[in-house]
Amino acid sequence: FRSASLIQDGDTLQLGIGAIPDAVLKFLKDKQNLGLHSELLSDGVVDLIESGVINNSEKSLYPGKSIATFLMGTKRLYDFVNHNPDFELYPVDVVNAPSVIAQNHHMISINSCIQVDLTGQVASESVGHRHISGAGGQLDFMLGAYLSKGGKSFLCCSSAFKGHDGEIKSRIVPTLTPGDAITATRTNLNYFVTEYGIVNLKGMTTWQRAEKLISVAHPDVREKLIKDAESIGIWRNSNKR
């Protein structure tokens, strides 16, 4: 998994809800001394703790402790955490406060999204006016990781999906679907990941953002995205004019 290659020994992790963040855990078995500070903890962390990959030994905040607000998983997870002194659960206004999150050096935030436009605006809650999730702590942890010393935040999604008509539908779009709830603004988007690559959008201009996002879009839609970007006036390096 591409974002796993940028996770270093000693980093502290936050993982959002969904198959993509859960999949990242499977690619961390060769890491050492990872920490946890996450709104949610799921089953995937148990194997990494039992194998010693996650031990919280290098955390700058709450060293030695896995920090969360709630758990969601199987009985194995609940039994593992129950009366386990290595875990501490705190209210969401503590765990999710960006000022608290940022006190973790090398904070890594990994979340998934539904759609992103060519400026970097992120929709993670709805498809148009149809809500399928809430905001959760996604923006909180993106901001906290952004402000953390050595921190990184990752937004991940598949590049495309097949619509009911059998056609490829890109998750990277010129403009968001009308009615989409914007979960994260373009200035908060750091690393963006699809199955075609990973791009760092931190500090990029609008033109650079569009170029980088198109580079990790599904190959079948890239030419159309370039034409769409041209039509709305962002597919050019205005700094060279």
PDB file of C-alpha atoms in Angstrom:
ATOM      1  CA  PHE A   1       0.000   0.000   0.000  1.00  0.00           C
ATOM      2  CA  ARG A   2       1.536   3.245  -1.186  1.00  0.00           C
ATOM      3  CA  SER A   3       1.111   5.397   1.919  1.00  0.00           C
ATOM      4  CA  ALA A   4       2.742   2.700   4.074  1.00  0.00           C
ATOM      5  CA  SER A   5       6.064   3.381   2.335  1.00  0.00           C
ATOM      6  CA  LEU A   6       6.085   6.896   3.830  1.00  0.00           C
ATOM      7  CA  ILE A   7       5.419   5.701   7.370  1.00  0.00           C
ATOM      8  CA  GLN A   8       8.639   5.550   9.371  1.00  0.00           C
ATOM      9  CA  ASP A   9       9.673   3.725  12.529  1.00  0.00           C
ATOM     10  CA  GLY A  10       8.492   5.673  15.568  1.00  0.00           C
ATOM     11  CA  ASP A  11       5.576   7.431  13.844  1.00  0.00           C
ATOM     12  CA  THR A  12       2.234   7.828  15.624  1.00  0.00           C
ATOM     13  CA  LEU A  13      -0.847   6.730  13.663  1.00  0.00           C
ATOM     14  CA  GLN A  14      -4.447   7.763  13.268  1.00  0.00           C
ATOM     15  CA  LEU A  15      -6.642   5.587  11.079  1.00  0.00           C
ATOM     16  CA  GLY A  16     -10.108   6.514   9.888  1.00  0.00           C
ATOM     17  CA  ILE A  17     -13.085   4.287   9.158  1.00  0.00           C
ATOM     18  CA  GLY A  18     -13.170   2.146   6.043  1.00  0.00           C
ATOM     19  CA  ALA A  19     -11.449  -0.571   4.075  1.00  0.00           C
ATOM     20  CA  ILE A  20      -8.562   1.619   2.896  1.00  0.00           C
ATOM     21  CA  PRO A  21      -7.263   2.707   6.334  1.00  0.00           C
ATOM     22  CA  ASP A  22      -7.721  -0.868   7.589  1.00  0.00           C
ATOM     23  CA  ALA A  23      -5.677  -2.151   4.635  1.00  0.00           C
ATOM     24  CA  VAL A  24      -2.742   0.074   5.591  1.00  0.00           C
ATOM     25  CA  LEU A  25      -2.259  -1.854   8.834  1.00  0.00           C
ATOM     26  CA  LYS A  26      -1.447  -5.024   6.892  1.00  0.00           C
ATOM     27  CA  PHE A  27       1.553  -3.314   5.309  1.00  0.00           C
ATOM     28  CA  LEU A  28       3.164  -2.139   8.544  1.00  0.00           C
ATOM     29  CA  LYS A  29       4.475  -5.455   9.843  1.00  0.00           C
ATOM     30  CA  ASP A  30       8.090  -4.508   9.115  1.00  0.00           C
ATOM     31  CA  LYS A  31       7.894  -1.222  11.068  1.00  0.00           C
ATOM     32  CA  GLN A  32       9.081  -0.656  14.619  1.00  0.00           C
ATOM     33  CA  ASN A  33       7.988   1.376  17.646  1.00  0.00           C
ATOM     34  CA  LEU A  34       4.801   2.790  16.132  1.00  0.00           C
ATOM     35  CA  GLY A  35       2.308   4.660  18.290  1.00  0.00           C
ATOM     36  CA  LEU A  36      -1.466   5.131  18.267  1.00  0.00           C
ATOM     37  CA  HIS A  37      -3.486   8.299  18.769  1.00  0.00           C
ATOM     38  CA  SER A  38      -6.786   7.833  16.975  1.00  0.00           C
ATOM     39  CA  GLU A  39     -10.452   8.620  17.426  1.00  0.00           C
ATOM     40  CA  LEU A  40     -11.204   5.027  16.431  1.00  0.00           C
ATOM     41  CA  LEU A  41      -9.382   1.750  17.064  1.00  0.00           C
ATOM     42  CA  SER A  42     -10.357  -1.388  15.124  1.00  0.00           C
ATOM     43  CA  ASP A  43      -9.306  -5.047  15.025  1.00  0.00           C
ATOM     44  CA  GLY A  44      -6.273  -4.454  12.828  1.00  0.00           C
ATOM     45  CA  VAL A  45      -4.289  -2.871  15.643  1.00  0.00           C
ATOM     46  CA  VAL A  46      -4.372  -6.011  17.806  1.00  0.00           C
ATOM     47  CA  ASP A  47      -2.008  -8.033  15.611  1.00  0.00           C
ATOM     48  CA  LEU A  48       0.444  -5.131  15.387  1.00  0.00           C
ATOM     49  CA  ILE A  49       0.442  -4.633  19.146  1.00  0.00           C
ATOM     50  CA  GLU A  50       0.856  -8.340  19.867  1.00  0.00           C
ATOM     51  CA  SER A  51       3.778  -8.521  17.405  1.00  0.00           C
ATOM     52  CA  GLY A  52       5.442  -5.466  18.987  1.00  0.00           C
ATOM     53  CA  VAL A  53       5.147  -3.235  15.907  1.00  0.00           C
ATOM     54  CA  ILE A  54       2.960  -0.850  17.906  1.00  0.00           C
ATOM     55  CA  ASN A  55       4.384  -0.250  21.386  1.00  0.00           C
ATOM     56  CA  ASN A  56       4.036   3.548  21.775  1.00  0.00           C
ATOM     57  CA  SER A  57       7.599   3.722  23.056  1.00  0.00           C
ATOM     58  CA  GLU A  58       8.595   6.787  21.028  1.00  0.00           C
ATOM     59  CA  LYS A  59       5.456   8.877  21.415  1.00  0.00           C
ATOM     60  CA  SER A  60       6.015  12.471  22.478  1.00  0.00           C
ATOM     61  CA  LEU A  61       2.485  12.648  23.975  1.00  0.00           C
ATOM     62  CA  TYR A  62       1.083   9.913  26.236  1.00  0.00           C
ATOM     63  CA  PRO A  63       4.203   7.738  25.818  1.00  0.00           C
ATOM     64  CA  GLY A  64       3.561   4.039  26.273  1.00  0.00           C
ATOM     65  CA  LYS A  65      -0.191   4.411  25.742  1.00  0.00           C
ATOM     66  CA  SER A  66      -2.565   3.779  22.840  1.00  0.00           C
ATOM     67  CA  ILE A  67      -5.031   6.681  22.845  1.00  0.00           C
ATOM     68  CA  ALA A  68      -8.579   6.617  21.436  1.00  0.00           C
ATOM     69  CA  THR A  69     -12.145   7.769  21.964  1.00  0.00           C
ATOM     70  CA  PHE A  70     -13.985   4.625  20.897  1.00  0.00           C
ATOM     71  CA  LEU A  71     -13.522   1.090  19.587  1.00  0.00           C
ATOM     72  CA  MET A  72     -15.315  -0.610  16.715  1.00  0.00           C
ATOM     73  CA  GLY A  73     -14.625  -4.241  15.941  1.00  0.00           C
ATOM     74  CA  THR A  74     -15.082  -7.793  17.118  1.00  0.00           C
ATOM     75  CA  LYS A  75     -15.114  -9.338  20.578  1.00  0.00           C
ATOM     76  CA  ARG A  76     -11.390 -10.015  20.182  1.00  0.00           C
ATOM     77  CA  LEU A  77     -10.703  -6.261  20.106  1.00  0.00           C
ATOM     78  CA  TYR A  78     -12.926  -5.500  23.084  1.00  0.00           C
ATOM     79  CA  ASP A  79     -11.427  -8.325  25.145  1.00  0.00           C
ATOM     80  CA  PHE A  80      -7.920  -7.185  24.250  1.00  0.00           C
ATOM     81  CA  VAL A  81      -8.549  -3.609  25.389  1.00  0.00           C
ATOM     82  CA  ASN A  82     -10.654  -4.460  28.439  1.00  0.00           C
ATOM     83  CA  HIS A  83      -8.639  -3.710  31.619  1.00  0.00           C
ATOM     84  CA  ASN A  84      -5.506  -3.325  29.479  1.00  0.00           C
ATOM     85  CA  PRO A  85      -3.344  -0.611  31.098  1.00  0.00           C
ATOM     86  CA  ASP A  86      -1.654   0.130  27.753  1.00  0.00           C
ATOM     87  CA  PHE A  87      -4.875   1.754  26.480  1.00  0.00           C
ATOM     88  CA  GLU A  88      -6.451   5.021  27.569  1.00  0.00           C
ATOM     89  CA  LEU A  89      -9.743   6.338  26.181  1.00  0.00           C
ATOM     90  CA  TYR A  90     -10.562  10.035  26.461  1.00  0.00           C
ATOM     91  CA  PRO A  91     -13.480  12.246  25.348  1.00  0.00           C
ATOM     92  CA  VAL A  92     -13.500  13.288  21.719  1.00  0.00           C
ATOM     93  CA  ASP A  93     -12.806  16.931  22.563  1.00  0.00           C
ATOM     94  CA  VAL A  94      -9.424  15.809  23.916  1.00  0.00           C
ATOM     95  CA  VAL A  95      -8.441  13.122  21.419  1.00  0.00           C
ATOM     96  CA  ASN A  96      -9.568  15.074  18.340  1.00  0.00           C
ATOM     97  CA  ALA A  97      -8.327  18.529  19.307  1.00  0.00           C
ATOM     98  CA  PRO A  98      -5.805  19.550  16.614  1.00  0.00           C
ATOM     99  CA  SER A  99      -3.729  21.311  19.262  1.00  0.00           C
ATOM    100  CA  VAL A 100      -3.477  18.013  21.167  1.00  0.00           C
ATOM    101  CA  ILE A 101      -2.909  15.862  18.078  1.00  0.00           C
ATOM    102  CA  ALA A 102      -0.069  18.122  16.948  1.00  0.00           C
ATOM    103  CA  GLN A 103       1.824  17.441  20.181  1.00  0.00           C
ATOM    104  CA  ASN A 104       2.524  13.977  18.783  1.00  0.00           C
ATOM    105  CA  HIS A 105       5.735  14.328  16.794  1.00  0.00           C
ATOM    106  CA  HIS A 106       5.650  12.505  13.449  1.00  0.00           C
ATOM    107  CA  MET A 107       1.860  12.220  13.545  1.00  0.00           C
ATOM    108  CA  ILE A 108       0.457  10.247  10.605  1.00  0.00           C
ATOM    109  CA  SER A 109      -3.219  10.654   9.656  1.00  0.00           C
ATOM    110  CA  ILE A 110      -4.741   8.183   7.175  1.00  0.00           C
ATOM    111  CA  ASN A 111      -8.325   8.612   5.974  1.00  0.00           C
ATOM    112  CA  SER A 112     -10.456   7.877   2.940  1.00  0.00           C
ATOM    113  CA  CYS A 113     -12.698  10.089   0.839  1.00  0.00           C
ATOM    114  CA  ILE A 114     -15.390   9.832  -1.815  1.00  0.00           C
ATOM    115  CA  GLN A 115     -14.404  12.542  -4.261  1.00  0.00           C
ATOM    116  CA  VAL A 116     -11.835  15.305  -4.760  1.00  0.00           C
ATOM    117  CA  ASP A 117     -11.918  18.160  -7.235  1.00  0.00           C
ATOM    118  CA  LEU A 118      -8.973  19.505  -9.222  1.00  0.00           C
ATOM    119  CA  THR A 119      -8.320  22.265  -6.698  1.00  0.00           C
ATOM    120  CA  GLY A 120      -8.022  19.723  -3.869  1.00  0.00           C
ATOM    121  CA  GLN A 121     -11.391  20.164  -2.155  1.00  0.00           C
ATOM    122  CA  VAL A 122     -12.352  16.896  -0.459  1.00  0.00           C
ATOM    123  CA  ALA A 123     -15.815  15.346  -0.123  1.00  0.00           C
ATOM    124  CA  SER A 124     -15.900  12.462   2.351  1.00  0.00           C
ATOM    125  CA  GLU A 125     -19.465  12.549   3.651  1.00  0.00           C
ATOM    126  CA  SER A 126     -21.955  12.637   0.807  1.00  0.00           C
ATOM    127  CA  VAL A 127     -22.581  12.028  -2.856  1.00  0.00           C
ATOM    128  CA  GLY A 128     -24.443  15.160  -3.788  1.00  0.00           C
ATOM    129  CA  HIS A 129     -27.199  15.577  -1.207  1.00  0.00           C
ATOM    130  CA  ARG A 130     -27.178  11.874  -0.285  1.00  0.00           C
ATOM    131  CA  HIS A 131     -25.255  11.509   2.957  1.00  0.00           C
ATOM    132  CA  ILE A 132     -23.376   8.260   3.543  1.00  0.00           C
ATOM    133  CA  SER A 133     -21.124   9.266   6.444  1.00  0.00           C
ATOM    134  CA  GLY A 134     -20.358  12.028   8.883  1.00  0.00           C
ATOM    135  CA  ALA A 135     -17.341  14.309   9.104  1.00  0.00           C
ATOM    136  CA  GLY A 136     -15.912  12.380  12.046  1.00  0.00           C
ATOM    137  CA  GLY A 137     -12.419  13.433  13.002  1.00  0.00           C
ATOM    138  CA  GLN A 138     -11.006  13.572   9.484  1.00  0.00           C
ATOM    139  CA  LEU A 139     -10.338  17.313   9.335  1.00  0.00           C
ATOM    140  CA  ASP A 140      -9.216  17.396  12.983  1.00  0.00           C
ATOM    141  CA  PHE A 141      -6.513  14.832  12.332  1.00  0.00           C
ATOM    142  CA  MET A 142      -5.524  16.306   8.980  1.00  0.00           C
ATOM    143  CA  LEU A 143      -4.905  19.629  10.728  1.00  0.00           C
ATOM    144  CA  GLY A 144      -3.176  18.013  13.691  1.00  0.00           C
ATOM    145  CA  ALA A 145      -0.839  15.997  11.476  1.00  0.00           C
ATOM    146  CA  TYR A 146      -0.200  19.048   9.295  1.00  0.00           C
ATOM    147  CA  LEU A 147       0.923  20.982  12.383  1.00  0.00           C
ATOM    148  CA  SER A 148       2.871  18.103  13.932  1.00  0.00           C
ATOM    149  CA  LYS A 149       6.665  18.135  13.817  1.00  0.00           C
ATOM    150  CA  GLY A 150       7.451  15.743  10.962  1.00  0.00           C
ATOM    151  CA  GLY A 151       3.759  14.919  10.535  1.00  0.00           C
ATOM    152  CA  LYS A 152       1.956  13.815   7.372  1.00  0.00           C
ATOM    153  CA  SER A 153      -1.688  13.360   6.456  1.00  0.00           C
ATOM    154  CA  PHE A 154      -2.964  11.030   3.736  1.00  0.00           C
ATOM    155  CA  LEU A 155      -6.318  11.033   1.944  1.00  0.00           C
ATOM    156  CA  CYS A 156      -6.914   7.835  -0.002  1.00  0.00           C
ATOM    157  CA  CYS A 157      -9.489   6.605  -2.483  1.00  0.00           C
ATOM    158  CA  SER A 158      -9.846   4.428  -5.547  1.00  0.00           C
ATOM    159  CA  SER A 159      -9.251   6.455  -8.706  1.00  0.00           C
ATOM    160  CA  ALA A 160     -12.602   5.480 -10.230  1.00  0.00           C
ATOM    161  CA  PHE A 161     -15.599   3.174 -10.049  1.00  0.00           C
ATOM    162  CA  LYS A 162     -18.042   1.667 -12.535  1.00  0.00           C
ATOM    163  CA  GLY A 163     -21.394   3.374 -12.741  1.00  0.00           C
ATOM    164  CA  HIS A 164     -24.716   1.621 -13.270  1.00  0.00           C
ATOM    165  CA  ASP A 165     -24.207   2.168 -16.996  1.00  0.00           C
ATOM    166  CA  GLY A 166     -20.922   0.267 -16.895  1.00  0.00           C
ATOM    167  CA  GLU A 167     -18.883   3.394 -17.616  1.00  0.00           C
ATOM    168  CA  ILE A 168     -15.782   4.403 -15.633  1.00  0.00           C
ATOM    169  CA  LYS A 169     -16.602   7.242 -13.226  1.00  0.00           C
ATOM    170  CA  SER A 170     -13.649   9.202 -11.881  1.00  0.00           C
ATOM    171  CA  ARG A 171     -13.412  10.104  -8.209  1.00  0.00           C
ATOM    172  CA  ILE A 172     -11.119  12.962  -9.241  1.00  0.00           C
ATOM    173  CA  VAL A 173     -13.399  15.512 -10.862  1.00  0.00           C
ATOM    174  CA  PRO A 174     -13.164  19.074 -12.237  1.00  0.00           C
ATOM    175  CA  THR A 175     -15.775  20.274  -9.740  1.00  0.00           C
ATOM    176  CA  LEU A 176     -17.520  18.447  -6.927  1.00  0.00           C
ATOM    177  CA  THR A 177     -21.014  17.069  -7.403  1.00  0.00           C
ATOM    178  CA  PRO A 178     -23.611  19.741  -6.528  1.00  0.00           C
ATOM    179  CA  GLY A 179     -24.638  19.201  -2.925  1.00  0.00           C
ATOM    180  CA  ASP A 180     -21.386  17.517  -1.859  1.00  0.00           C
ATOM    181  CA  ALA A 181     -20.388  18.316   1.702  1.00  0.00           C
ATOM    182  CA  ILE A 182     -16.804  19.612   1.683  1.00  0.00           C
ATOM    183  CA  THR A 183     -15.069  17.788   4.507  1.00  0.00           C
ATOM    184  CA  ALA A 184     -11.573  19.228   3.988  1.00  0.00           C
ATOM    185  CA  THR A 185     -10.554  22.376   2.183  1.00  0.00           C
ATOM    186  CA  ARG A 186      -7.939  22.417  -0.543  1.00  0.00           C
ATOM    187  CA  THR A 187      -5.373  24.117   1.701  1.00  0.00           C
ATOM    188  CA  ASN A 188      -5.539  21.213   4.184  1.00  0.00           C
ATOM    189  CA  LEU A 189      -4.853  18.420   1.688  1.00  0.00           C
ATOM    190  CA  ASN A 190      -1.327  17.033   2.095  1.00  0.00           C
ATOM    191  CA  TYR A 191      -0.763  13.622   0.463  1.00  0.00           C
ATOM    192  CA  PHE A 192      -3.382  12.194  -1.900  1.00  0.00           C
ATOM    193  CA  VAL A 193      -3.265   8.507  -2.774  1.00  0.00           C
ATOM    194  CA  THR A 194      -4.874   6.275  -5.408  1.00  0.00           C
ATOM    195  CA  GLU A 195      -3.858   2.919  -6.840  1.00  0.00           C
ATOM    196  CA  TYR A 196      -1.945   4.891  -9.504  1.00  0.00           C
ATOM    197  CA  GLY A 197       0.348   6.779  -7.179  1.00  0.00           C
ATOM    198  CA  ILE A 198       0.780   9.279  -4.399  1.00  0.00           C
ATOM    199  CA  VAL A 199       1.181  13.052  -4.702  1.00  0.00           C
ATOM    200  CA  ASN A 200       2.107  15.723  -2.172  1.00  0.00           C
ATOM    201  CA  LEU A 201      -0.088  18.803  -2.601  1.00  0.00           C
ATOM    202  CA  LYS A 202       1.259  20.800   0.324  1.00  0.00           C
ATOM    203  CA  GLY A 203       2.063  24.349  -0.768  1.00  0.00           C
ATOM    204  CA  MET A 204       1.166  23.711  -4.413  1.00  0.00           C
ATOM    205  CA  THR A 205      -0.454  26.294  -6.687  1.00  0.00           C
ATOM    206  CA  THR A 206      -3.885  25.612  -8.204  1.00  0.00           C
ATOM    207  CA  TRP A 207      -2.265  24.661 -11.518  1.00  0.00           C
ATOM    208  CA  GLN A 208       0.195  22.316  -9.805  1.00  0.00           C
ATOM    209  CA  ARG A 209      -2.586  20.698  -7.785  1.00  0.00           C
ATOM    210  CA  ALA A 210      -4.584  19.936 -10.908  1.00  0.00           C
ATOM    211  CA  GLU A 211      -1.534  18.504 -12.652  1.00  0.00           C
ATOM    212  CA  LYS A 212      -0.626  16.255  -9.713  1.00  0.00           C
ATOM    213  CA  LEU A 213      -4.172  15.042  -9.126  1.00  0.00           C
ATOM    214  CA  ILE A 214      -4.642  14.167 -12.790  1.00  0.00           C
ATOM    215  CA  SER A 215      -1.394  12.185 -12.672  1.00  0.00           C
ATOM    216  CA  VAL A 216      -2.980   9.711 -10.192  1.00  0.00           C
ATOM    217  CA  ALA A 217      -6.412   9.610 -11.847  1.00  0.00           C
ATOM    218  CA  HIS A 218      -7.596   6.564 -13.793  1.00  0.00           C
ATOM    219  CA  PRO A 219      -5.721   6.511 -17.131  1.00  0.00           C
ATOM    220  CA  ASP A 220      -8.991   6.346 -19.083  1.00  0.00           C
ATOM    221  CA  VAL A 221     -10.136   9.741 -17.794  1.00  0.00           C
ATOM    222  CA  ARG A 222      -6.905  11.753 -17.665  1.00  0.00           C
ATOM    223  CA  GLU A 223      -7.256  13.365 -21.100  1.00  0.00           C
ATOM    224  CA  LYS A 224     -10.821  14.401 -20.327  1.00  0.00           C
ATOM    225  CA  LEU A 225      -9.732  15.849 -16.983  1.00  0.00           C
ATOM    226  CA  ILE A 226      -7.062  17.918 -18.777  1.00  0.00           C
ATOM    227  CA  LYS A 227      -9.691  19.288 -21.170  1.00  0.00           C
ATOM    228  CA  ASP A 228     -12.029  20.004 -18.263  1.00  0.00           C
ATOM    229  CA  ALA A 229      -9.221  21.792 -16.416  1.00  0.00           C
ATOM    230  CA  GLU A 230      -8.509  23.859 -19.518  1.00  0.00           C
ATOM    231  CA  SER A 231     -12.176  24.805 -19.858  1.00  0.00           C
ATOM    232  CA  ILE A 232     -12.326  26.155 -16.301  1.00  0.00           C
ATOM    233  CA  GLY A 233      -9.035  27.976 -16.685  1.00  0.00           C
ATOM    234  CA  ILE A 234      -6.690  26.086 -14.355  1.00  0.00           C
ATOM    235  CA  TRP A 235      -4.688  23.886 -16.750  1.00  0.00           C
ATOM    236  CA  ARG A 236      -1.867  26.346 -17.277  1.00  0.00           C
ATOM    237  CA  ASN A 237       1.131  27.505 -15.328  1.00  0.00           C
ATOM    238  CA  SER A 238       0.151  31.129 -14.896  1.00  0.00           C
ATOM    239  CA  ASN A 239       3.428  31.863 -13.123  1.00  0.00           C
ATOM    240  CA  LYS A 240       5.219  31.489 -16.461  1.00  0.00           C
ATOM    241  CA  ARG A 241       3.065  34.066 -18.215  1.00  0.00           C
TER     242      ARG A 241
END
